[in-house]
Coordinates of N, CA and C in Angstrom, one line a residue:
X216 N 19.4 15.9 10.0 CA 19.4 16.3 8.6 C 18.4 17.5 8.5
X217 N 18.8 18.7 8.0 CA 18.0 19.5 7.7 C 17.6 19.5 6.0
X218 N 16.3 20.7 5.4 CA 15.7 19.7 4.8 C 15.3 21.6 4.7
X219 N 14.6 22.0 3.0 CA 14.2 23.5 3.0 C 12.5 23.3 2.9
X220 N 12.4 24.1 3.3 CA 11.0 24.4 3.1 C 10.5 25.1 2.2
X221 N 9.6 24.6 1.4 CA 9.3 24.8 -0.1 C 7.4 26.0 0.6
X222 N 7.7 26.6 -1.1 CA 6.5 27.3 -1.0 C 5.8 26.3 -2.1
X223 N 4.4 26.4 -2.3 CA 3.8 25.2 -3.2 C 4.2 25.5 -5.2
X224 N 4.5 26.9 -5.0 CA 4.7 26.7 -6.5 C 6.4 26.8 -6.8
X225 N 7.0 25.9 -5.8 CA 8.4 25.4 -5.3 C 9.7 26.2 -5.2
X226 N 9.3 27.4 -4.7 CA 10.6 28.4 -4.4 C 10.6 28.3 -2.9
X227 N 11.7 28.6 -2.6 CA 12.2 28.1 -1.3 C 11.7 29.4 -0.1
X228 N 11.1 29.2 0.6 CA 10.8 29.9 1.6 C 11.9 30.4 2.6
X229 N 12.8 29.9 2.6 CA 14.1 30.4 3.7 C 14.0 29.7 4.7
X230 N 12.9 28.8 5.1 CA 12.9 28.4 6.5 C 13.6 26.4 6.2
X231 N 14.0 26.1 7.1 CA 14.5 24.9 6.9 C 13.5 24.0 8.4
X232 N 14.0 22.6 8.3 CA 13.6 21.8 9.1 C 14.4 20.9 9.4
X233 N 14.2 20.1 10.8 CA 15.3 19.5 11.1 C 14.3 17.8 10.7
X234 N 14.8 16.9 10.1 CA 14.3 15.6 10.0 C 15.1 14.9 11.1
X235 N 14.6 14.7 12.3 CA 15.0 13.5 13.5 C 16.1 12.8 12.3
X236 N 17.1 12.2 13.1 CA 17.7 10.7 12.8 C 17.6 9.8 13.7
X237 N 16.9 10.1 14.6 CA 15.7 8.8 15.3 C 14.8 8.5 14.2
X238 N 14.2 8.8 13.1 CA 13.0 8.7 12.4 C 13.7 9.2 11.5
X239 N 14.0 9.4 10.4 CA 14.9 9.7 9.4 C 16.1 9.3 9.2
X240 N 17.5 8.7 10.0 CA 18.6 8.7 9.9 C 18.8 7.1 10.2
X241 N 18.0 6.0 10.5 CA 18.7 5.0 11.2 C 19.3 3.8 10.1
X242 N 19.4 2.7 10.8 CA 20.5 2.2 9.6 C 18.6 1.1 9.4
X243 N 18.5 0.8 7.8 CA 16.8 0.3 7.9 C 17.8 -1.2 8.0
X244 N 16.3 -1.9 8.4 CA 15.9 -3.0 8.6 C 15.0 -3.9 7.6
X245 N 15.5 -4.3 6.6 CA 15.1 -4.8 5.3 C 13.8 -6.4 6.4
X246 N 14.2 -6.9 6.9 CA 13.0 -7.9 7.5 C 12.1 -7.4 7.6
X247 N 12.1 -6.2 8.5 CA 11.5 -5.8 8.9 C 9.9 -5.1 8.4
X248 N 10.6 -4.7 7.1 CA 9.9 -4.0 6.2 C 9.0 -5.4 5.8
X249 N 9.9 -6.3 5.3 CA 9.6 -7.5 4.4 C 8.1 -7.8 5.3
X250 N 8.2 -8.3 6.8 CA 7.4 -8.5 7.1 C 6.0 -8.0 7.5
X251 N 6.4 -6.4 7.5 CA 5.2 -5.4 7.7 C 4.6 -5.2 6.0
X252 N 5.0 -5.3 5.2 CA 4.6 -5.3 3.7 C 3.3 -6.4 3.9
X253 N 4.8 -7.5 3.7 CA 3.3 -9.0 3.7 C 2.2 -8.8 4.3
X254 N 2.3 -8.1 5.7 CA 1.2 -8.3 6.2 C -0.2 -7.3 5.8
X255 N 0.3 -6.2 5.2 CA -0.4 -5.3 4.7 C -1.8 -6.0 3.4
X256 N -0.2 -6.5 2.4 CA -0.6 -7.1 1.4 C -1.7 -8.1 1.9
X257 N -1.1 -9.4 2.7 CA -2.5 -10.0 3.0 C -3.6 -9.8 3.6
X258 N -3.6 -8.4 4.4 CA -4.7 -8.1 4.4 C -5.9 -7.7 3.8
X259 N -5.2 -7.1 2.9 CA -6.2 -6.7 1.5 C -6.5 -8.0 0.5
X260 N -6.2 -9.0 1.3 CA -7.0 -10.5 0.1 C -8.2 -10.3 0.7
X261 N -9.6 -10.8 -0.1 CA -10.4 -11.3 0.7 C -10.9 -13.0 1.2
X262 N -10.1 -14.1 0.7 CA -9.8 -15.0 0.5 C -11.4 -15.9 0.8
X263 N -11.9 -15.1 -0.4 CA -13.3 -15.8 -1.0 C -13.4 -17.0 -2.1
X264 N -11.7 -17.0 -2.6 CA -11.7 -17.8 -3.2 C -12.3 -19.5 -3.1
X265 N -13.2 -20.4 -3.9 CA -13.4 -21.6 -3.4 C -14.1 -22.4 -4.7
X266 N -13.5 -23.5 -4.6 CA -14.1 -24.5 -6.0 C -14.8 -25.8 -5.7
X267 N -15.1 -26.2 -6.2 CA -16.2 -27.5 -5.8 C -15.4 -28.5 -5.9
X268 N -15.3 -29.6 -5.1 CA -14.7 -31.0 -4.1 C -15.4 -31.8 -5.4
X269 N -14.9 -33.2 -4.9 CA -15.7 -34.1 -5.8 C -17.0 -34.6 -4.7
X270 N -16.7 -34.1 -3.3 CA -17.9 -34.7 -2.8 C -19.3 -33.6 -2.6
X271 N -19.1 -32.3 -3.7 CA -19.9 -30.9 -3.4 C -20.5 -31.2 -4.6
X272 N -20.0 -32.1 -5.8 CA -20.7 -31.8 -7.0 C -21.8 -32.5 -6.9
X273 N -22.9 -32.0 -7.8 CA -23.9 -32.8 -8.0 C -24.5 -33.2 -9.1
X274 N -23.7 -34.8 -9.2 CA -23.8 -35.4 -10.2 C -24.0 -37.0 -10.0
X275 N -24.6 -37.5 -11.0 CA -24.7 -39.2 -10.6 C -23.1 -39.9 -10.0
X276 N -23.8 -41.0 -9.1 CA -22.3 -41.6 -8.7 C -22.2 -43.1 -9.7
X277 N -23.0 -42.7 -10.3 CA -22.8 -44.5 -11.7 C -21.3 -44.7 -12.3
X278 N -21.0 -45.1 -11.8 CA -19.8 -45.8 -12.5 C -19.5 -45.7 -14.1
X279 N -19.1 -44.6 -15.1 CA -19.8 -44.6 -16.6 C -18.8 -45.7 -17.3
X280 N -17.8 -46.0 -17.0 CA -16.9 -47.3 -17.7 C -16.6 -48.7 -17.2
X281 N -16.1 -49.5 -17.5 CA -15.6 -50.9 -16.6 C -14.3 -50.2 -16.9
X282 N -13.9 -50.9 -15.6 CA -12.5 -50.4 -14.9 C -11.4 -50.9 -16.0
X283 N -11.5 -52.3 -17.2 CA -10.2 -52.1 -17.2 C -10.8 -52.5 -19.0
X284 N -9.9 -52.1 -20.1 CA -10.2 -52.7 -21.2 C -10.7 -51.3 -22.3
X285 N -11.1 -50.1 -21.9 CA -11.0 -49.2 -22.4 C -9.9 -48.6 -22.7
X286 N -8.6 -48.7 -22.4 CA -8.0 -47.8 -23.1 C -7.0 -46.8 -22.2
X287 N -8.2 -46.4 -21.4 CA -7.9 -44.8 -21.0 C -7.6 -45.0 -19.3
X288 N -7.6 -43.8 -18.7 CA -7.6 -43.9 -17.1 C -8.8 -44.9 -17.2
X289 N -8.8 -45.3 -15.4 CA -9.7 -45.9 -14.7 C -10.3 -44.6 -14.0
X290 N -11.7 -44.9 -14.2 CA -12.0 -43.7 -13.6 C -13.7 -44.1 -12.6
X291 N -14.5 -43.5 -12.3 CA -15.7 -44.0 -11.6 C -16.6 -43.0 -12.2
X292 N -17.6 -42.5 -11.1 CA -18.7 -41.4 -11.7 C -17.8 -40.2 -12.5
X293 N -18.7 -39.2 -13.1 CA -18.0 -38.5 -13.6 C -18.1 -37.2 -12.6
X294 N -18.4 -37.7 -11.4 CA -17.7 -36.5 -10.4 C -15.7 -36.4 -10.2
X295 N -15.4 -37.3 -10.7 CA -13.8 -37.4 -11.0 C -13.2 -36.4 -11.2
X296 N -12.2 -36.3 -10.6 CA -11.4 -34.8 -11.2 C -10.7 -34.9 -12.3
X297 N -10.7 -36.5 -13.3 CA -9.9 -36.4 -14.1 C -10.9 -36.1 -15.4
X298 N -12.7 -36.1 -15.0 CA -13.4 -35.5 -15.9 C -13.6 -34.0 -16.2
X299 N -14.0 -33.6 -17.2 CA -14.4 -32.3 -17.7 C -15.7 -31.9 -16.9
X300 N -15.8 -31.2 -15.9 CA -16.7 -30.8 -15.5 C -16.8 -31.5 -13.6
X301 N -16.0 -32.4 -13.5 CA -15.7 -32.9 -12.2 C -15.4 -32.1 -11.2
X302 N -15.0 -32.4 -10.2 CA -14.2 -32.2 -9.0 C -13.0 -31.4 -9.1
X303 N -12.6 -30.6 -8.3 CA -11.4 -29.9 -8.3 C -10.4 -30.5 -7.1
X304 N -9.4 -31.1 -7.5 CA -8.4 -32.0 -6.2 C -7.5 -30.3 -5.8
X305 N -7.5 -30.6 -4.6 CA -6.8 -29.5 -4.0 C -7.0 -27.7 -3.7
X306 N -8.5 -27.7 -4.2 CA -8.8 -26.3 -4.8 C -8.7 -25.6 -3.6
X307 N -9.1 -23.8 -3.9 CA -9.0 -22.9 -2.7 C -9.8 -23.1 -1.7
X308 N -10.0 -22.8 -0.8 CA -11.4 -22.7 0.2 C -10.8 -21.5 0.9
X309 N -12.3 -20.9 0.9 CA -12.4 -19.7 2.0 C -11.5 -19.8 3.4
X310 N -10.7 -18.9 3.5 CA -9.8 -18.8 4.7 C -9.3 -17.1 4.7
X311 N -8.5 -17.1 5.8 CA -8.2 -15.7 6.3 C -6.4 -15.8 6.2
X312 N -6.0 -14.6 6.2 CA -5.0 -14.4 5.1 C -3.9 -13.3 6.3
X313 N -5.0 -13.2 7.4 CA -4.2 -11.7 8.2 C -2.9 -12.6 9.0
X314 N -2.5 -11.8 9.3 CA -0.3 -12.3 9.7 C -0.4 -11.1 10.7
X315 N 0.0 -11.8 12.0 CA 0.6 -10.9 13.0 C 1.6 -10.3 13.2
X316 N 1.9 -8.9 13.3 CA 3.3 -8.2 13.2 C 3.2 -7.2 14.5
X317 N 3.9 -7.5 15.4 CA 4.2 -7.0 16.5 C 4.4 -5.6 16.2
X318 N 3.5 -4.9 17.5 CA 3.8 -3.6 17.1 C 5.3 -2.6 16.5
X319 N 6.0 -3.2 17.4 CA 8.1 -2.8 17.9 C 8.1 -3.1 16.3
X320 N 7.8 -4.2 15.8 CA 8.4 -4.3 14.3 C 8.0 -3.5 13.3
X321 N 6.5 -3.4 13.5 CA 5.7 -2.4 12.6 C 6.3 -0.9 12.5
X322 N 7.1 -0.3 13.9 CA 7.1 0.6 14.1 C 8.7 1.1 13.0
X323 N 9.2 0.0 13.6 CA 10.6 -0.2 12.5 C 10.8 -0.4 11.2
X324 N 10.0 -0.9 10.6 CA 9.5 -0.9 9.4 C 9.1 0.5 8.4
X325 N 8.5 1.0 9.5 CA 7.8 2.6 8.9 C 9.2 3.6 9.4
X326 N 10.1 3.6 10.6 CA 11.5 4.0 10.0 C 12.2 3.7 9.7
X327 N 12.3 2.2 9.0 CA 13.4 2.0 8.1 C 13.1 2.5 6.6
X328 N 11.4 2.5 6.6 CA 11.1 3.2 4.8 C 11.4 4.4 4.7
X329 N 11.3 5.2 6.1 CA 11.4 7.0 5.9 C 13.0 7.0 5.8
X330 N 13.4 6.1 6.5 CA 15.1 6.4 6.6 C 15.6 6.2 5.1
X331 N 14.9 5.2 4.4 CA 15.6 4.8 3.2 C 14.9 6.3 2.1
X332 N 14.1 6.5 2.4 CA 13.4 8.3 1.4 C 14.2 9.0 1.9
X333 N 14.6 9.4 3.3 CA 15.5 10.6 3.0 C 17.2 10.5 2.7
X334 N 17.2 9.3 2.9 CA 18.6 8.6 2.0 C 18.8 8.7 0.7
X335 N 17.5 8.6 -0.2 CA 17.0 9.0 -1.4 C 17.0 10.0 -1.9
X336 N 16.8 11.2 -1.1 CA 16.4 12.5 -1.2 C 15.3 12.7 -1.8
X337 N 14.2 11.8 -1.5 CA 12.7 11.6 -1.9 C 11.9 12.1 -1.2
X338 N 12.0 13.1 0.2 CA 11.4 13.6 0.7 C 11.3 15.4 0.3
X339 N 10.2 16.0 0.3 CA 9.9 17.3 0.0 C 8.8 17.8 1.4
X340 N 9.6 19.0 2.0 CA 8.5 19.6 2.9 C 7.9 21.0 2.3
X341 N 6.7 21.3 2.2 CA 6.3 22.5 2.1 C 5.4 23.2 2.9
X342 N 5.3 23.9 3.1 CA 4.5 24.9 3.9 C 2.9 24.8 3.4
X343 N 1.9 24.4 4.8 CA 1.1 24.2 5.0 C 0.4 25.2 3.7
X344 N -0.7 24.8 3.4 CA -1.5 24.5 2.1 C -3.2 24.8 2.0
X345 N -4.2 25.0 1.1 CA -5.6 24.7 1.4 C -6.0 25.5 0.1
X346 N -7.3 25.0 -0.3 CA -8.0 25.1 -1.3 C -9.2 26.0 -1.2
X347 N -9.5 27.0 -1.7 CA -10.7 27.6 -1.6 C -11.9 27.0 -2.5
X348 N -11.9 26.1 -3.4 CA -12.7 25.4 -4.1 C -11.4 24.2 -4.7
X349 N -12.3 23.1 -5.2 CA -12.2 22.0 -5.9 C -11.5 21.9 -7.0
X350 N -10.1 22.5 -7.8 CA -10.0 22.6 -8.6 C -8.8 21.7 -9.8
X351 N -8.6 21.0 -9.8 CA -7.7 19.8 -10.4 C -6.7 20.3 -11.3
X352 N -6.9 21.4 -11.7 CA -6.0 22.4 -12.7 C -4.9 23.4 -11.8
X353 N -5.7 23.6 -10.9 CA -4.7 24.0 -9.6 C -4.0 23.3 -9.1
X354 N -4.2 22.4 -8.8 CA -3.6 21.2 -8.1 C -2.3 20.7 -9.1
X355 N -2.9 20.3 -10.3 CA -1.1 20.2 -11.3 C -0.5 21.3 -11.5
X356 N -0.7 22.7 -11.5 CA -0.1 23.9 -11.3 C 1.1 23.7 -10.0
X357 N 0.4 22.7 -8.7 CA 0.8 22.4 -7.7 C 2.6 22.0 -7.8
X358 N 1.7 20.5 -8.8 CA 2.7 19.4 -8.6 C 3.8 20.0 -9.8
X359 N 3.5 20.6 -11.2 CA 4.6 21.4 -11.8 C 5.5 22.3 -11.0
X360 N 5.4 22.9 -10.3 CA 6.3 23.6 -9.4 C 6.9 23.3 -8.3
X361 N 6.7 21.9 -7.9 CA 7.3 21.4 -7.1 C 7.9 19.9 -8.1
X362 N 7.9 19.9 -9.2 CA 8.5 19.2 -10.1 C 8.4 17.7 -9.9
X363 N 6.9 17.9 -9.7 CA 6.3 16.2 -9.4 C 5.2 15.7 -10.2
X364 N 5.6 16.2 -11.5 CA 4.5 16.3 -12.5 C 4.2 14.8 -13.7
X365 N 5.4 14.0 -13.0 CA 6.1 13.0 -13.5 C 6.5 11.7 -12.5
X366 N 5.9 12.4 -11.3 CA 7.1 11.1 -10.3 C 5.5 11.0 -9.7
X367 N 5.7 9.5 -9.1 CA 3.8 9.1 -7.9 C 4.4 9.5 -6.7
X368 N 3.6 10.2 -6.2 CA 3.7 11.1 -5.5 C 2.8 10.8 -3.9
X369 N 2.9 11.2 -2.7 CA 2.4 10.5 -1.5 C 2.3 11.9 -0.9
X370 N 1.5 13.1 -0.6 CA 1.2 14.1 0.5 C 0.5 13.8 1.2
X371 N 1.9 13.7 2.5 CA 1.2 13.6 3.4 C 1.2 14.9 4.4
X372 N 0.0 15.0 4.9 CA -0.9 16.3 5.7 C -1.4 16.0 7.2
X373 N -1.6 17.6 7.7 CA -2.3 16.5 9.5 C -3.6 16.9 8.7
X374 N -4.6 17.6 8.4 CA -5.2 17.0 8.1 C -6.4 18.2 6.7
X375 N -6.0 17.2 5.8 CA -6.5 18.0 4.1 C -7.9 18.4 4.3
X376 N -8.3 19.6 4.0 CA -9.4 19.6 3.3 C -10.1 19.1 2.2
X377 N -11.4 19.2 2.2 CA -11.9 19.0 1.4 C -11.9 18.9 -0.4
X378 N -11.4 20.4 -0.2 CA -11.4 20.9 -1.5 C -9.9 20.2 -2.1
X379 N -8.8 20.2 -1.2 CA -7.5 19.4 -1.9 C -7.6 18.5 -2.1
X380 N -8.4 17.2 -1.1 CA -8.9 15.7 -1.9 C -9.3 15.7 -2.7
X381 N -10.5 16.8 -3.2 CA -11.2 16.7 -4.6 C -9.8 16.8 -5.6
X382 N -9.4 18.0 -5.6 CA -8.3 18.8 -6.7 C -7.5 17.8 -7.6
X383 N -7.0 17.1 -6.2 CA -6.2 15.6 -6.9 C -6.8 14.0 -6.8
X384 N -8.0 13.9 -6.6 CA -8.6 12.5 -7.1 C -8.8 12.1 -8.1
X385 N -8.7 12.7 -9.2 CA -8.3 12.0 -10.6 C -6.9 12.6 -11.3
X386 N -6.2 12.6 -10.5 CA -4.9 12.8 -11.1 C -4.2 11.6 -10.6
X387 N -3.5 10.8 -12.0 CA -2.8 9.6 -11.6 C -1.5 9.8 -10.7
X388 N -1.4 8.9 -9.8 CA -0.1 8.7 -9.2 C -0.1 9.9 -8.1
X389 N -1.3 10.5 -7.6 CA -1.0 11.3 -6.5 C -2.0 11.0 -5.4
X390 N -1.5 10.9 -4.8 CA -2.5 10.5 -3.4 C -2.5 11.5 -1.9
X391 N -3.2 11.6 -0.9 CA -3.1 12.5 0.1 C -3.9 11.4 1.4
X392 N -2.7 11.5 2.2 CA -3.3 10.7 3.5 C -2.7 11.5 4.7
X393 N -3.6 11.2 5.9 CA -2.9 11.9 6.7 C -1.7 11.4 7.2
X394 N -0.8 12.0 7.9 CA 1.0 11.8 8.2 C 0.9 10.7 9.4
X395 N 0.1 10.8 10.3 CA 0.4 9.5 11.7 C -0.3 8.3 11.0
X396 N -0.9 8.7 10.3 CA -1.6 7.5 9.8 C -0.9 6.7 8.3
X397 N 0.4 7.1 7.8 CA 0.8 6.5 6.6 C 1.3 4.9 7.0
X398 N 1.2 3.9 6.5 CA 1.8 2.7 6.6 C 3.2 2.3 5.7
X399 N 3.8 1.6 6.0 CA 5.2 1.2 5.5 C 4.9 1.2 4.1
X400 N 3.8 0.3 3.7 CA 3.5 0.5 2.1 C 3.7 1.2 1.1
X401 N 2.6 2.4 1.9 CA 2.0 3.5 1.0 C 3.8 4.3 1.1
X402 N 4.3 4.7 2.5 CA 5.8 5.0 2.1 C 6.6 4.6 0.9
X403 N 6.8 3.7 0.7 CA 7.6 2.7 -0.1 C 7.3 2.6 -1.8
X404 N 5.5 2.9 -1.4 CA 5.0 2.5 -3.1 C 5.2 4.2 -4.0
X405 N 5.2 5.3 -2.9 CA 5.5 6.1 -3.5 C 7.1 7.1 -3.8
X406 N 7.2 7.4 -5.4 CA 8.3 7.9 -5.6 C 8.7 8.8 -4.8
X407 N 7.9 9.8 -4.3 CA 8.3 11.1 -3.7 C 7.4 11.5 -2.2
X408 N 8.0 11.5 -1.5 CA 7.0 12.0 -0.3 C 7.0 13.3 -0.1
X409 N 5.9 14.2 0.1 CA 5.5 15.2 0.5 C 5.2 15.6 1.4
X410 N 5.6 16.3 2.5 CA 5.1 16.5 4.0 C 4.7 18.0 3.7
X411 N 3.7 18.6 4.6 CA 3.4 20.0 4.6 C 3.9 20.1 5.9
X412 N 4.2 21.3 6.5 CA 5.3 21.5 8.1 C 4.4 21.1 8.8
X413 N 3.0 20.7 9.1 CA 2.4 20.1 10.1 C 1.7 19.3 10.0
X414 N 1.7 18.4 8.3 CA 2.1 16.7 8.5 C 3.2 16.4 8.9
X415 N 4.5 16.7 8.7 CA 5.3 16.3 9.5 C 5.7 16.8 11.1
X416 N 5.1 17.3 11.4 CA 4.8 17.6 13.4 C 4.2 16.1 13.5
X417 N 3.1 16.3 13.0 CA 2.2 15.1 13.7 C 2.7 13.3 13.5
X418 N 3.5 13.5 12.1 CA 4.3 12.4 12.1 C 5.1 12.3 13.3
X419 N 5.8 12.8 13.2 CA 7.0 12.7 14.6 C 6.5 12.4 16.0
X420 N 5.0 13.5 16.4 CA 4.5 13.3 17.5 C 4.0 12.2 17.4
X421 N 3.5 11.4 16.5 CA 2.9 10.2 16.7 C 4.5 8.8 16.5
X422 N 5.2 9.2 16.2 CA 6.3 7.9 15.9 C 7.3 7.9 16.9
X423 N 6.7 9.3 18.1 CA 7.6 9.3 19.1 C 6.5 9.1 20.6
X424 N 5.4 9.0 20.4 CA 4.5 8.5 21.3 C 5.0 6.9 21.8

């Protein structure tokens, strides 16, 4: 699949690109994804979660009722979990949340998402890029002319300067990561992917390593 190569304030430069269909073209793998997602996702728990037992509370163990003739449950101290302030039956405890996903699947995963964007026609290449200062008004000047002023957006780069992470870190819905390093996720969570011609080299050189 070839693919134009944009200038940043989005007129076509004349040059085109070829998108692999080794890495762009294949038929996706919906598990695959499924399972490289989850595992993302649980990585990012920190599963701190945890509630107090009836045997962590610290409270009298007196018996506050006779067992039968009140009325109500049968119940013992008021470490009980059927009291206000008791015990929690079943609660969270601290545990670990990471899921192992074989590399071969991980790798499938990240081209079944690219395969499914340029099936989309959600991918945009432009010609390498850079900032002489910090400027955020430049930067939507950017995304207006490449008509991404509206859509969440993912540029990915081999490797941004300084001044373009500033430009766009408070602008919603745009993000900049480098290209060998994007995960199935970040693919997937964004509407539009952006490659500059040597983020996408280094993607390829790394998804064909």
């Amino acid at each position: 699949m070839e693919i134009n190569v944009l200038k940043i304030n989005g007129e076509d430069t004349g040059r085109k690109v070829t998108l692999e269909d080794a890495i762009f073209g294949i038929e996706p793998n919906d598990h695959a994804i499924y399972l490289d997602v989850k595992q993302h996702l649980a990585h990012r728990r920190q599963g701190t979660a945890k509630t107090k037992e009836r045997s962590e509370n610290a409270h009298s163990t007196r018996k506050l009722f006779r067992q039968k003739g009140t009325g109500g449950a049968r119940r013992g101290d008021i470490k009980s979990p059927i009291v206000k302030g008791g015990g929690t039956i079943f609660g969270p405890k601290p545990r670990v949340y990471d899921l192992k996903v074989n590399k071969k699947v991980k790798r499938l995963a990240r081209l079944s998402a690219l395969s499914y964007k340029a099936k989309d026609s959600e991918i945009l290449v432009v010609e390498d890029f850079s900032m002489e200062a910090p400027k955020t008004k430049e930067f939507v000047k950017i995304l207006k002319g490449l008509n991404l002023n509206e859509s969440k957006s993912l540029f990915l780069m081999d490797n941004a300067d300084a001044n373009v992470l500033r430009s766009a870190h408070n602008i919603p819905g745009v993000s900049i990561e480098r290209a060998e390093q994007v995960n199935t996720y970040r693919i997937l969570d964004a509407r539009k992917l952006v490659f500059t011609e040597s983020g996408l080299k280094k993607l390829v050189e790394a998804l064909n390593a």
